[in-house]
PDB file of C-alpha atoms in Angstrom:
ATOM      1  CA  MET A   1      22.104 171.549 -34.092  1.00 24.00           C
ATOM      2  CA  PHE A   2      20.660 172.888 -37.147  1.00 23.00           C
ATOM      3  CA  TYR A   3      17.976 171.189 -39.260  1.00 23.00           C
ATOM      4  CA  ILE A   4      19.144 169.480 -42.619  1.00 23.00           C
ATOM      5  CA  LEU A   5      16.263 169.363 -44.918  1.00 24.00           C
ATOM      6  CA  CYS A   6      15.967 167.086 -47.957  1.00 26.00           C
ATOM      7  CA  ALA A   7      12.912 166.524 -50.308  1.00 25.00           C
ATOM      8  CA  ILE A   8      12.230 162.939 -51.055  1.00 23.00           C
ATOM      9  CA  LEU A   9       9.364 161.267 -53.157  1.00 23.00           C
ATOM     10  CA  PHE A  10       7.697 158.233 -51.307  1.00 23.00           C
ATOM     11  CA  VAL A  11       4.709 156.458 -52.279  1.00 25.00           C
ATOM     12  CA  GLY A  12       3.642 159.344 -54.496  1.00 27.00           C
ATOM     13  CA  ILE A  13       3.591 161.961 -51.761  1.00 29.00           C
ATOM     14  CA  LEU A  14       6.229 164.720 -51.090  1.00 35.00           C
ATOM     15  CA  ARG A  15       7.755 164.606 -47.658  1.00 43.00           C
ATOM     16  CA  ASN A  16      10.703 166.284 -45.991  1.00 50.00           C
ATOM     17  CA  CYS A  17      13.432 164.520 -43.933  1.00 53.00           C
ATOM     18  CA  ILE A  18      14.477 166.550 -41.074  1.00 46.00           C
ATOM     19  CA  LEU A  19      17.464 165.989 -38.760  1.00 47.00           C
ATOM     20  CA  ALA A  20      16.372 165.353 -35.113  1.00 43.00           C
ATOM     21  CA  GLN A  21      16.870 168.382 -32.940  1.00 43.00           C
ATOM     22  CA  ASP A  22      18.570 168.151 -29.421  1.00 39.00           C
ATOM     23  CA  THR A  23      16.511 170.968 -27.911  1.00 38.00           C
ATOM     24  CA  ILE A  24      12.876 172.132 -28.240  1.00 46.00           C
ATOM     25  CA  THR A  25      12.541 175.608 -29.890  1.00 45.00           C
ATOM     26  CA  PHE A  26      10.075 177.768 -31.197  1.00 60.00           C
ATOM     27  CA  ASP A  27      11.007 180.416 -33.854  1.00 59.00           C
ATOM     28  CA  SER A  28      14.705 179.945 -32.703  1.00 50.00           C
ATOM     29  CA  LYS A  29      13.806 180.549 -29.087  1.00 46.00           C
ATOM     30  CA  THR A  30      15.174 177.726 -26.966  1.00 43.00           C
ATOM     31  CA  THR A  31      13.248 176.851 -23.862  1.00 41.00           C
ATOM     32  CA  THR A  32      14.680 176.341 -20.332  1.00 37.00           C
ATOM     33  CA  MET A  33      11.499 174.695 -19.129  1.00 36.00           C
ATOM     34  CA  SER A  34      11.657 171.031 -18.079  1.00 38.00           C
ATOM     35  CA  SER A  35       9.355 168.603 -20.001  1.00 44.00           C
ATOM     36  CA  ARG A  36       6.439 166.571 -18.745  1.00 39.00           C
ATOM     37  CA  ILE A  37       6.349 164.358 -21.813  1.00 41.00           C
ATOM     38  CA  ASP A  38       9.071 161.799 -21.614  1.00 35.00           C
ATOM     39  CA  LEU A  39       8.875 159.637 -24.710  1.00 32.00           C
ATOM     40  CA  ARG A  40      11.393 156.712 -24.488  1.00 29.00           C
ATOM     41  CA  ILE A  41      10.458 155.062 -27.745  1.00 29.00           C
ATOM     42  CA  VAL A  42      13.252 154.209 -30.254  1.00 27.00           C
ATOM     43  CA  ASN A  43      12.350 155.516 -33.752  1.00 31.00           C
ATOM     44  CA  THR A  44      11.999 152.540 -36.224  1.00 36.00           C
ATOM     45  CA  ALA A  45      13.678 152.299 -39.706  1.00 38.00           C
ATOM     46  CA  SER A  46      12.383 154.621 -42.294  1.00 43.00           C
ATOM     47  CA  ASN A  47      13.339 155.655 -45.819  1.00 48.00           C
ATOM     48  CA  CYS A  48      15.054 158.937 -44.728  1.00 51.00           C
ATOM     49  CA  PRO A  49      18.792 159.126 -44.417  1.00 49.00           C
ATOM     50  CA  GLU A  50      20.195 158.077 -41.007  1.00 46.00           C
ATOM     51  CA  GLY A  51      19.396 160.408 -38.188  1.00 47.00           C
ATOM     52  CA  GLN A  52      16.476 162.001 -40.142  1.00 51.00           C
ATOM     53  CA  VAL A  53      12.709 161.718 -40.001  1.00 48.00           C
ATOM     54  CA  TYR A  54       9.696 162.300 -42.257  1.00 49.00           C
ATOM     55  CA  CYS A  55       8.065 165.517 -41.900  1.00 54.00           C
ATOM     56  CA  CYS A  56       4.724 165.349 -43.386  1.00 54.00           C
ATOM     57  CA  SER A  57       2.140 164.522 -45.949  1.00 51.00           C
ATOM     58  CA  THR A  58      -0.119 167.169 -47.784  1.00 51.00           C
ATOM     59  CA  ASN A  59      -2.964 164.906 -48.379  1.00 52.00           C
ATOM     60  CA  SER A  60      -6.021 166.394 -46.632  1.00 49.00           C
ATOM     61  CA  GLN A  61      -8.936 164.064 -45.974  1.00 51.00           C
ATOM     62  CA  ASN A  62     -11.613 166.707 -45.620  1.00 54.00           C
ATOM     63  CA  TYR A  63     -10.377 170.383 -45.589  1.00 53.00           C
ATOM     64  CA  PHE A  64     -13.599 171.907 -44.435  1.00 57.00           C
ATOM     65  CA  ASP A  65     -14.554 169.377 -41.891  1.00 60.00           C
ATOM     66  CA  THR A  66     -15.252 170.990 -38.546  1.00 69.00           C
ATOM     67  CA  THR A  67     -16.494 167.894 -36.635  1.00 90.00           C
ATOM     68  CA  CYS A  68     -14.602 167.664 -33.310  1.00 96.00           C
ATOM     69  CA  GLY A  69     -12.011 165.041 -32.866  1.00 96.00           C
ATOM     70  CA  ILE A  70     -11.364 164.449 -36.574  1.00 94.00           C
ATOM     71  CA  ARG A  71      -8.118 164.112 -38.119  1.00 92.00           C
ATOM     72  CA  LYS A  72      -8.221 166.394 -41.476  1.00 92.00           C
ATOM     73  CA  ILE A  73      -4.932 165.275 -42.697  1.00 88.00           C
ATOM     74  CA  SER A  74      -4.186 161.685 -43.877  1.00 79.00           C
ATOM     75  CA  PRO A  75      -1.531 160.120 -41.629  1.00 74.00           C
ATOM     76  CA  SER A  76       1.826 159.637 -43.287  1.00 72.00           C
ATOM     77  CA  SER A  77       4.454 157.079 -42.703  1.00 66.00           C
ATOM     78  CA  HIS A  78       6.423 157.941 -39.577  1.00 66.00           C
ATOM     79  CA  PRO A  79       8.703 156.305 -37.061  1.00 68.00           C
ATOM     80  CA  GLN A  80       7.269 154.889 -33.944  1.00 73.00           C
ATOM     81  CA  GLY A  81       7.081 157.649 -31.180  1.00 77.00           C
ATOM     82  CA  GLN A  82       6.976 160.508 -33.718  1.00 81.00           C
ATOM     83  CA  ALA A  83       3.612 161.994 -34.254  1.00 86.00           C
ATOM     84  CA  SER A  84       2.534 162.156 -37.839  1.00 86.00           C
ATOM     85  CA  TYR A  85       1.969 165.719 -39.047  1.00 87.00           C
ATOM     86  CA  GLY A  86      -1.632 166.733 -38.471  1.00 90.00           C
ATOM     87  CA  ALA A  87      -2.370 163.786 -36.155  1.00 93.00           C
ATOM     88  CA  TYR A  88      -3.162 165.950 -33.108  1.00 95.00           C
ATOM     89  CA  PRO A  89      -4.800 169.126 -34.647  1.00 96.00           C
ATOM     90  CA  TRP A  90      -6.201 170.096 -31.390  1.00 98.00           C
ATOM     91  CA  GLN A  91      -2.836 170.407 -29.666  1.00 97.00           C
ATOM     92  CA  ALA A  92      -2.030 173.842 -28.562  1.00 96.00           C
ATOM     93  CA  ALA A  93       1.390 175.170 -27.630  1.00 93.00           C
ATOM     94  CA  LEU A  94       1.454 177.883 -24.841  1.00 93.00           C
ATOM     95  CA  LEU A  95       4.248 180.511 -25.343  1.00 92.00           C
ATOM     96  CA  THR A  96       5.366 183.650 -23.843  1.00 92.00           C
ATOM     97  CA  THR A  97       5.082 186.724 -26.104  1.00 91.00           C
ATOM     98  CA  ASN A  98       8.736 185.969 -26.623  1.00 90.00           C
ATOM     99  CA  ASN A  99       8.222 182.532 -27.967  1.00 88.00           C
ATOM    100  CA  ASN A 100       9.605 180.697 -24.742  1.00 85.00           C
ATOM    101  CA  TYR A 101       7.654 177.294 -24.478  1.00 84.00           C
ATOM    102  CA  ILE A 102       5.634 177.265 -21.260  1.00 88.00           C
ATOM    103  CA  GLY A 103       3.411 174.072 -21.800  1.00 89.00           C
ATOM    104  CA  SER A 104       0.424 172.669 -23.833  1.00 93.00           C
ATOM    105  CA  GLY A 105      -3.406 172.755 -24.078  1.00 96.00           C
ATOM    106  CA  VAL A 106      -6.129 171.485 -26.293  1.00 98.00           C
ATOM    107  CA  LEU A 107      -8.419 173.379 -28.511  1.00 98.00           C
ATOM    108  CA  ILE A 108     -12.172 172.688 -27.490  1.00 98.00           C
ATOM    109  CA  THR A 109     -14.011 175.386 -29.431  1.00 97.00           C
ATOM    110  CA  SER A 110     -13.094 177.897 -31.947  1.00 97.00           C
ATOM    111  CA  ASN A 111     -12.338 180.441 -29.231  1.00 98.00           C
ATOM    112  CA  HIS A 112     -11.192 178.402 -26.302  1.00 98.00           C
ATOM    113  CA  VAL A 113      -8.267 176.359 -25.278  1.00 99.00           C
ATOM    114  CA  LEU A 114      -8.357 173.864 -22.228  1.00 99.00           C
ATOM    115  CA  THR A 115      -5.280 173.499 -20.101  1.00 98.00           C
ATOM    116  CA  VAL A 116      -3.888 173.103 -16.641  1.00 96.00           C
ATOM    117  CA  ALA A 117      -4.003 175.833 -14.053  1.00 97.00           C
ATOM    118  CA  HIS A 118      -0.499 175.444 -12.730  1.00 95.00           C
ATOM    119  CA  LYS A 119       0.893 176.492 -16.044  1.00 94.00           C
ATOM    120  CA  VAL A 120      -0.926 179.675 -16.677  1.00 96.00           C
ATOM    121  CA  THR A 121      -1.385 181.306 -13.039  1.00 96.00           C
ATOM    122  CA  SER A 122       1.492 183.480 -13.506  1.00 95.00           C
ATOM    123  CA  TYR A 123       0.085 184.867 -16.871  1.00 96.00           C
ATOM    124  CA  ILE A 124      -3.341 186.018 -15.633  1.00 95.00           C
ATOM    125  CA  ASN A 125      -2.322 189.535 -16.423  1.00 94.00           C
ATOM    126  CA  GLY A 126      -0.796 188.922 -19.730  1.00 95.00           C
ATOM    127  CA  GLY A 127       2.517 187.748 -21.319  1.00 96.00           C
ATOM    128  CA  LEU A 128       1.064 184.584 -22.989  1.00 97.00           C
ATOM    129  CA  LYS A 129      -0.045 183.547 -26.369  1.00 97.00           C
ATOM    130  CA  VAL A 130      -1.513 180.276 -28.042  1.00 98.00           C
ATOM    131  CA  ARG A 131       0.030 178.595 -30.948  1.00 96.00           C
ATOM    132  CA  LEU A 132      -2.204 176.232 -33.011  1.00 97.00           C
ATOM    133  CA  GLY A 133      -1.262 173.877 -35.912  1.00 94.00           C
ATOM    134  CA  GLU A 134       2.391 173.486 -34.827  1.00 93.00           C
ATOM    135  CA  TRP A 135       4.370 170.185 -35.499  1.00 87.00           C
ATOM    136  CA  ASP A 136       7.996 171.201 -35.701  1.00 84.00           C
ATOM    137  CA  GLY A 137       8.792 174.029 -33.287  1.00 83.00           C
ATOM    138  CA  GLN A 138      12.054 175.012 -35.261  1.00 81.00           C
ATOM    139  CA  SER A 139      10.988 174.853 -38.909  1.00 77.00           C
ATOM    140  CA  THR A 140       8.381 176.566 -41.024  1.00 77.00           C
ATOM    141  CA  ASN A 141       8.867 174.037 -43.877  1.00 80.00           C
ATOM    142  CA  GLU A 142       5.535 172.362 -43.435  1.00 84.00           C
ATOM    143  CA  PRO A 143       2.442 172.202 -45.546  1.00 86.00           C
ATOM    144  CA  TYR A 144       0.218 174.687 -43.570  1.00 90.00           C
ATOM    145  CA  PRO A 145       1.492 177.448 -41.354  1.00 92.00           C
ATOM    146  CA  TYR A 146       0.913 177.555 -37.643  1.00 93.00           C
ATOM    147  CA  GLN A 147      -1.391 180.290 -36.247  1.00 96.00           C
ATOM    148  CA  ASP A 148      -0.611 182.520 -33.215  1.00 97.00           C
ATOM    149  CA  TYR A 149      -3.477 183.856 -31.132  1.00 98.00           C
ATOM    150  CA  SER A 150      -3.490 186.552 -28.343  1.00 98.00           C
ATOM    151  CA  ILE A 151      -5.462 185.904 -25.178  1.00 98.00           C
ATOM    152  CA  LYS A 152      -8.527 187.725 -24.003  1.00 98.00           C
ATOM    153  CA  LYS A 153      -8.982 185.946 -20.746  1.00 97.00           C
ATOM    154  CA  ILE A 154      -7.761 183.111 -18.593  1.00 98.00           C
ATOM    155  CA  SER A 155     -10.254 181.458 -16.361  1.00 98.00           C
ATOM    156  CA  ILE A 156      -8.793 179.305 -13.577  1.00 98.00           C
ATOM    157  CA  HIS A 157     -10.837 176.858 -11.386  1.00 98.00           C
ATOM    158  CA  SER A 158     -11.650 178.732  -8.104  1.00 97.00           C
ATOM    159  CA  GLU A 159     -10.751 175.769  -6.013  1.00 97.00           C
ATOM    160  CA  PHE A 160      -7.483 175.073  -7.698  1.00 97.00           C
ATOM    161  CA  ASN A 161      -4.858 173.885  -5.163  1.00 96.00           C
ATOM    162  CA  SER A 162      -1.200 174.648  -6.193  1.00 93.00           C
ATOM    163  CA  LEU A 163       0.128 172.404  -3.352  1.00 92.00           C
ATOM    164  CA  ASN A 164      -1.639 169.163  -4.423  1.00 93.00           C
ATOM    165  CA  LEU A 165      -2.873 170.218  -7.883  1.00 94.00           C
ATOM    166  CA  GLN A 166      -6.481 169.283  -7.189  1.00 96.00           C
ATOM    167  CA  ASN A 167      -9.027 171.043  -9.677  1.00 98.00           C
ATOM    168  CA  ASP A 168      -5.887 171.876 -11.927  1.00 97.00           C
ATOM    169  CA  VAL A 169      -8.009 173.167 -14.840  1.00 98.00           C
ATOM    170  CA  ALA A 170      -8.202 176.530 -16.627  1.00 98.00           C
ATOM    171  CA  VAL A 171      -9.899 177.820 -19.852  1.00 99.00           C
ATOM    172  CA  ILE A 172      -8.123 180.327 -22.245  1.00 98.00           C
ATOM    173  CA  THR A 173     -10.494 182.505 -24.092  1.00 98.00           C
ATOM    174  CA  LEU A 174      -8.850 183.704 -27.324  1.00 98.00           C
ATOM    175  CA  ASN A 175      -9.234 187.316 -28.701  1.00 98.00           C
ATOM    176  CA  THR A 176     -10.198 186.039 -32.146  1.00 98.00           C
ATOM    177  CA  THR A 177     -11.976 182.969 -33.511  1.00 98.00           C
ATOM    178  CA  VAL A 178      -9.815 180.213 -35.027  1.00 97.00           C
ATOM    179  CA  PRO A 179     -10.787 179.663 -38.666  1.00 96.00           C
ATOM    180  CA  ILE A 180     -11.131 175.818 -38.358  1.00 95.00           C
ATOM    181  CA  SER A 181     -12.911 175.252 -41.648  1.00 92.00           C
ATOM    182  CA  ASN A 182      -9.968 176.826 -43.503  1.00 92.00           C
ATOM    183  CA  SER A 183      -7.295 175.153 -41.537  1.00 93.00           C
ATOM    184  CA  PRO A 184      -6.493 171.559 -42.269  1.00 93.00           C
ATOM    185  CA  ASN A 185      -3.925 171.249 -39.490  1.00 94.00           C
ATOM    186  CA  ILE A 186      -6.136 172.685 -36.716  1.00 96.00           C
ATOM    187  CA  ASN A 187      -9.476 171.188 -35.200  1.00 97.00           C
ATOM    188  CA  THR A 188     -10.988 170.889 -31.910  1.00 98.00           C
ATOM    189  CA  ALA A 189     -10.988 167.778 -29.687  1.00 98.00           C
ATOM    190  CA  CYS A 190     -14.301 166.449 -28.542  1.00 97.00           C
ATOM    191  CA  PHE A 191     -15.405 166.276 -24.825  1.00 97.00           C
ATOM    192  CA  PRO A 192     -15.529 162.860 -23.232  1.00 97.00           C
ATOM    193  CA  THR A 193     -18.983 161.263 -22.803  1.00 95.00           C
ATOM    194  CA  ALA A 194     -17.705 159.083 -19.932  1.00 96.00           C
ATOM    195  CA  ILE A 195     -14.597 158.193 -17.915  1.00 95.00           C
ATOM    196  CA  PRO A 196     -12.845 155.665 -20.130  1.00 94.00           C
ATOM    197  CA  ALA A 197     -12.651 152.033 -18.747  1.00 96.00           C
ATOM    198  CA  ALA A 198      -9.560 150.573 -17.448  1.00 96.00           C
ATOM    199  CA  ASN A 199      -7.017 149.249 -20.187  1.00 95.00           C
ATOM    200  CA  THR A 200      -8.615 151.578 -22.874  1.00 96.00           C
ATOM    201  CA  LYS A 201      -5.718 152.576 -25.266  1.00 95.00           C
ATOM    202  CA  CYS A 202      -5.241 156.429 -25.307  1.00 96.00           C
ATOM    203  CA  TRP A 203      -2.619 158.689 -26.489  1.00 94.00           C
ATOM    204  CA  VAL A 204      -0.630 161.630 -25.165  1.00 93.00           C
ATOM    205  CA  SER A 205       1.253 163.943 -27.642  1.00 92.00           C
ATOM    206  CA  GLY A 206       3.824 166.614 -27.022  1.00 87.00           C
ATOM    207  CA  TRP A 207       7.273 168.138 -27.534  1.00 76.00           C
ATOM    208  CA  GLY A 208       9.243 166.154 -24.790  1.00 62.00           C
ATOM    209  CA  LYS A 209      12.602 164.577 -23.992  1.00 57.00           C
ATOM    210  CA  ASN A 210      13.560 161.234 -25.159  1.00 51.00           C
ATOM    211  CA  ALA A 211      14.708 160.163 -21.773  1.00 51.00           C
ATOM    212  CA  PHE A 212      14.087 161.171 -18.304  1.00 50.00           C
ATOM    213  CA  GLY A 213      16.172 163.626 -16.157  1.00 54.00           C
ATOM    214  CA  THR A 214      19.450 165.373 -17.258  1.00 56.00           C
ATOM    215  CA  ASN A 215      20.209 162.654 -19.975  1.00 57.00           C
ATOM    216  CA  GLY A 216      17.006 163.618 -21.812  1.00 55.00           C
ATOM    217  CA  LYS A 217      17.108 165.781 -24.908  1.00 58.00           C
ATOM    218  CA  TYR A 218      14.169 167.819 -26.033  1.00 56.00           C
ATOM    219  CA  GLN A 219      12.498 167.050 -29.345  1.00 61.00           C
ATOM    220  CA  SER A 220      11.401 169.917 -31.599  1.00 78.00           C
ATOM    221  CA  ILE A 221       9.120 167.438 -33.516  1.00 83.00           C
ATOM    222  CA  MET A 222       5.979 166.526 -31.881  1.00 86.00           C
ATOM    223  CA  LYS A 223       6.002 163.130 -30.225  1.00 87.00           C
ATOM    224  CA  GLU A 224       3.325 160.496 -29.192  1.00 89.00           C
ATOM    225  CA  VAL A 225       2.947 157.700 -26.822  1.00 88.00           C
ATOM    226  CA  ASP A 226       0.094 155.138 -26.191  1.00 89.00           C
ATOM    227  CA  VAL A 227      -0.781 154.630 -22.631  1.00 92.00           C
ATOM    228  CA  PRO A 228      -3.471 152.424 -21.233  1.00 93.00           C
ATOM    229  CA  ILE A 229      -6.176 153.943 -18.808  1.00 96.00           C
ATOM    230  CA  VAL A 230      -5.654 152.585 -15.150  1.00 96.00           C
ATOM    231  CA  ASP A 231      -8.608 152.255 -12.794  1.00 94.00           C
ATOM    232  CA  GLN A 232      -8.512 154.746  -9.925  1.00 95.00           C
ATOM    233  CA  SER A 233      -8.430 151.996  -7.202  1.00 95.00           C
ATOM    234  CA  THR A 234      -5.355 150.258  -8.860  1.00 95.00           C
ATOM    235  CA  CYS A 235      -3.624 153.682  -9.544  1.00 94.00           C
ATOM    236  CA  GLU A 236      -4.084 154.640  -5.831  1.00 95.00           C
ATOM    237  CA  ASN A 237      -2.595 151.496  -4.593  1.00 93.00           C
ATOM    238  CA  ASP A 238       0.334 151.711  -7.276  1.00 92.00           C
ATOM    239  CA  LEU A 239       1.108 155.192  -5.921  1.00 93.00           C
ATOM    240  CA  ARG A 240       1.187 154.124  -2.355  1.00 94.00           C
ATOM    241  CA  LYS A 241       4.073 151.952  -3.137  1.00 92.00           C
ATOM    242  CA  THR A 242       6.107 155.026  -4.167  1.00 89.00           C
ATOM    243  CA  ARG A 243       7.405 157.775  -1.991  1.00 92.00           C
ATOM    244  CA  LEU A 244       3.870 159.041  -1.506  1.00 91.00           C
ATOM    245  CA  GLY A 245       3.408 156.288   1.053  1.00 93.00           C
ATOM    246  CA  GLN A 246       0.385 154.189   2.346  1.00 96.00           C
ATOM    247  CA  SER A 247      -1.594 157.236   3.406  1.00 95.00           C
ATOM    248  CA  PHE A 248      -1.844 158.611   0.024  1.00 93.00           C
ATOM    249  CA  ILE A 249      -5.480 159.109  -1.266  1.00 95.00           C
ATOM    250  CA  LEU A 250      -6.182 159.902  -4.860  1.00 94.00           C
ATOM    251  CA  ASN A 251      -8.672 162.489  -5.375  1.00 96.00           C
ATOM    252  CA  ARG A 252     -10.997 160.761  -7.734  1.00 95.00           C
ATOM    253  CA  ASN A 253     -12.894 163.744  -8.767  1.00 95.00           C
ATOM    254  CA  SER A 254      -9.666 165.620  -9.861  1.00 96.00           C
ATOM    255  CA  PHE A 255      -7.532 162.822 -11.396  1.00 96.00           C
ATOM    256  CA  ILE A 256      -7.522 159.916 -13.736  1.00 96.00           C
ATOM    257  CA  CYS A 257      -4.630 157.652 -14.406  1.00 95.00           C
ATOM    258  CA  ALA A 258      -2.905 156.096 -17.460  1.00 93.00           C
ATOM    259  CA  GLY A 259       0.425 154.324 -18.171  1.00 88.00           C
ATOM    260  CA  GLY A 260       2.333 152.370 -15.798  1.00 68.00           C
ATOM    261  CA  GLU A 261       4.215 150.386 -18.656  1.00 65.00           C
ATOM    262  CA  GLN A 262       7.866 150.394 -18.619  1.00 58.00           C
ATOM    263  CA  GLY A 263       9.571 152.899 -21.059  1.00 54.00           C
ATOM    264  CA  LYS A 264       6.334 154.675 -21.958  1.00 57.00           C
ATOM    265  CA  ASP A 265       4.800 157.719 -19.995  1.00 53.00           C
ATOM    266  CA  ALA A 266       4.044 161.300 -19.623  1.00 59.00           C
ATOM    267  CA  CYS A 267       6.572 162.915 -17.280  1.00 55.00           C
ATOM    268  CA  THR A 268       7.925 166.083 -15.766  1.00 51.00           C
ATOM    269  CA  GLY A 269       7.298 169.680 -17.114  1.00 51.00           C
ATOM    270  CA  ASP A 270       5.084 169.836 -20.229  1.00 73.00           C
ATOM    271  CA  GLY A 271       1.699 170.177 -18.272  1.00 85.00           C
ATOM    272  CA  GLY A 272      -1.558 170.444 -20.184  1.00 93.00           C
ATOM    273  CA  SER A 273      -0.672 167.887 -22.941  1.00 94.00           C
ATOM    274  CA  PRO A 274      -3.988 166.209 -23.930  1.00 96.00           C
ATOM    275  CA  LEU A 275      -4.671 162.588 -23.254  1.00 96.00           C
ATOM    276  CA  VAL A 276      -7.072 161.489 -26.028  1.00 98.00           C
ATOM    277  CA  CYS A 277      -9.079 158.347 -26.572  1.00 97.00           C
ATOM    278  CA  GLN A 278     -11.029 157.362 -29.741  1.00 96.00           C
ATOM    279  CA  ASN A 279     -14.715 156.760 -29.366  1.00 95.00           C
ATOM    280  CA  GLY A 280     -16.777 154.374 -31.535  1.00 92.00           C
ATOM    281  CA  ASN A 281     -17.348 157.049 -34.364  1.00 92.00           C
ATOM    282  CA  GLY A 282     -13.803 157.481 -34.833  1.00 93.00           C
ATOM    283  CA  GLN A 283     -13.607 160.791 -32.999  1.00 96.00           C
ATOM    284  CA  TRP A 284     -11.039 161.621 -30.406  1.00 97.00           C
ATOM    285  CA  GLN A 285     -11.988 162.878 -26.943  1.00 98.00           C
ATOM    286  CA  VAL A 286      -9.793 164.670 -24.650  1.00 98.00           C
ATOM    287  CA  VAL A 287     -10.193 162.568 -21.414  1.00 98.00           C
ATOM    288  CA  GLY A 288      -7.214 164.097 -19.329  1.00 97.00           C
ATOM    289  CA  MET A 289      -4.282 166.560 -19.297  1.00 96.00           C
ATOM    290  CA  VAL A 290      -0.901 165.922 -18.140  1.00 93.00           C
ATOM    291  CA  THR A 291      -0.654 167.257 -14.344  1.00 91.00           C
ATOM    292  CA  TRP A 292       1.814 165.289 -12.309  1.00 88.00           C
ATOM    293  CA  GLY A 293       3.437 162.051 -11.646  1.00 82.00           C
ATOM    294  CA  ILE A 294       6.108 160.174  -9.649  1.00 78.00           C
ATOM    295  CA  GLY A 295       9.249 159.633 -11.917  1.00 68.00           C
ATOM    296  CA  CYS A 296       8.665 158.528 -15.202  1.00 64.00           C
ATOM    297  CA  ALA A 297       8.226 155.415 -17.424  1.00 57.00           C
ATOM    298  CA  THR A 298       8.412 153.066 -14.363  1.00 66.00           C
ATOM    299  CA  SER A 299       6.474 149.861 -14.599  1.00 69.00           C
ATOM    300  CA  ASN A 300       3.408 149.897 -12.227  1.00 77.00           C
ATOM    301  CA  VAL A 301       3.694 153.617 -11.518  1.00 85.00           C
ATOM    302  CA  PRO A 302       0.878 155.289 -13.488  1.00 90.00           C
ATOM    303  CA  GLY A 303       0.898 158.880 -14.653  1.00 90.00           C
ATOM    304  CA  VAL A 304      -1.764 161.227 -13.158  1.00 93.00           C
ATOM    305  CA  TYR A 305      -4.001 163.305 -15.478  1.00 95.00           C
ATOM    306  CA  VAL A 306      -6.719 165.943 -14.860  1.00 97.00           C
ATOM    307  CA  ASN A 307     -10.046 164.059 -14.955  1.00 97.00           C
ATOM    308  CA  VAL A 308     -11.603 166.297 -17.719  1.00 98.00           C
ATOM    309  CA  TYR A 309     -15.022 164.341 -17.649  1.00 98.00           C
ATOM    310  CA  ASN A 310     -15.757 165.556 -14.107  1.00 97.00           C
ATOM    311  CA  TYR A 311     -15.043 169.203 -15.169  1.00 98.00           C
ATOM    312  CA  ILE A 312     -17.307 169.545 -18.081  1.00 98.00           C
ATOM    313  CA  SER A 313     -20.023 171.466 -16.495  1.00 97.00           C
ATOM    314  CA  TRP A 314     -17.420 174.137 -15.034  1.00 98.00           C
ATOM    315  CA  ILE A 315     -15.632 174.275 -18.469  1.00 98.00           C
ATOM    316  CA  LYS A 316     -18.934 174.886 -20.249  1.00 97.00           C
ATOM    317  CA  GLN A 317     -19.803 177.814 -17.738  1.00 97.00           C
ATOM    318  CA  GLN A 318     -16.567 179.341 -18.838  1.00 97.00           C
ATOM    319  CA  ILE A 319     -16.995 179.165 -22.549  1.00 94.00           C
ATOM    320  CA  ASN A 320     -20.720 180.239 -22.420  1.00 87.00           C
TER     321      ASN A 320
END
């Protein structure tokens, strides 16, 4: 399906109505990868024509703000489940040099992107790039352009286990510095200061399917879903009720859990998508990254994320 664009004036801000896409594409390259973000949220009513959604607002809050975890673009009216343009300025898309979508990551400094190891092990010797400031993978009709960056180095945790995904963390060093102060649609996420408490409301964003399995269709426009943090003991017990069985032990150094609510989850394929929580100062901290799960969007079956807090020392060694 192709985009149908229409300009409308709503509450004094120019926005675009865009026809929802069936497959995720980047610069007309259609990905064949399966998705880990499975957002089963029905769009609420909007002022766009039927079947279309708002693109974005051009109202920047603070163009030059480089404080981590700050959204520099004012949120616009958007349907539930669709991320507002600029809402996740730290979100990175990992693409092959041919623009095939591989996964996601999160910008943590002006030169470094954090992601999961299992998405980048095949690209240690090249063939990968990072895209920042992306929102709609098919369209360039956005207030600010995305920016592509070549990669200088990929650092993978020395104890990464590809079988059980323990220590599933990697740092990508970019060849050039990101001009954050000149990019309203790009910013870094903050490091977590602690593992968030159970029931803390956090958010996952990505370009995922609108349903699980073969019935799901990719979304070229970034989606979002809120998920509560699940304490590790509860998570372990819940996962033992799945096909993992009663002998399953959650590695609490490697993983934290979130979700377990019917119809809302992070699912198969889009590894590296950041799980962010807001601190008391209004800044967004990356507390996790999508790594694995059992099924999707099932009640009392939490999703499993990299425990970023426990890897801060290792991450800082790589970026220094």
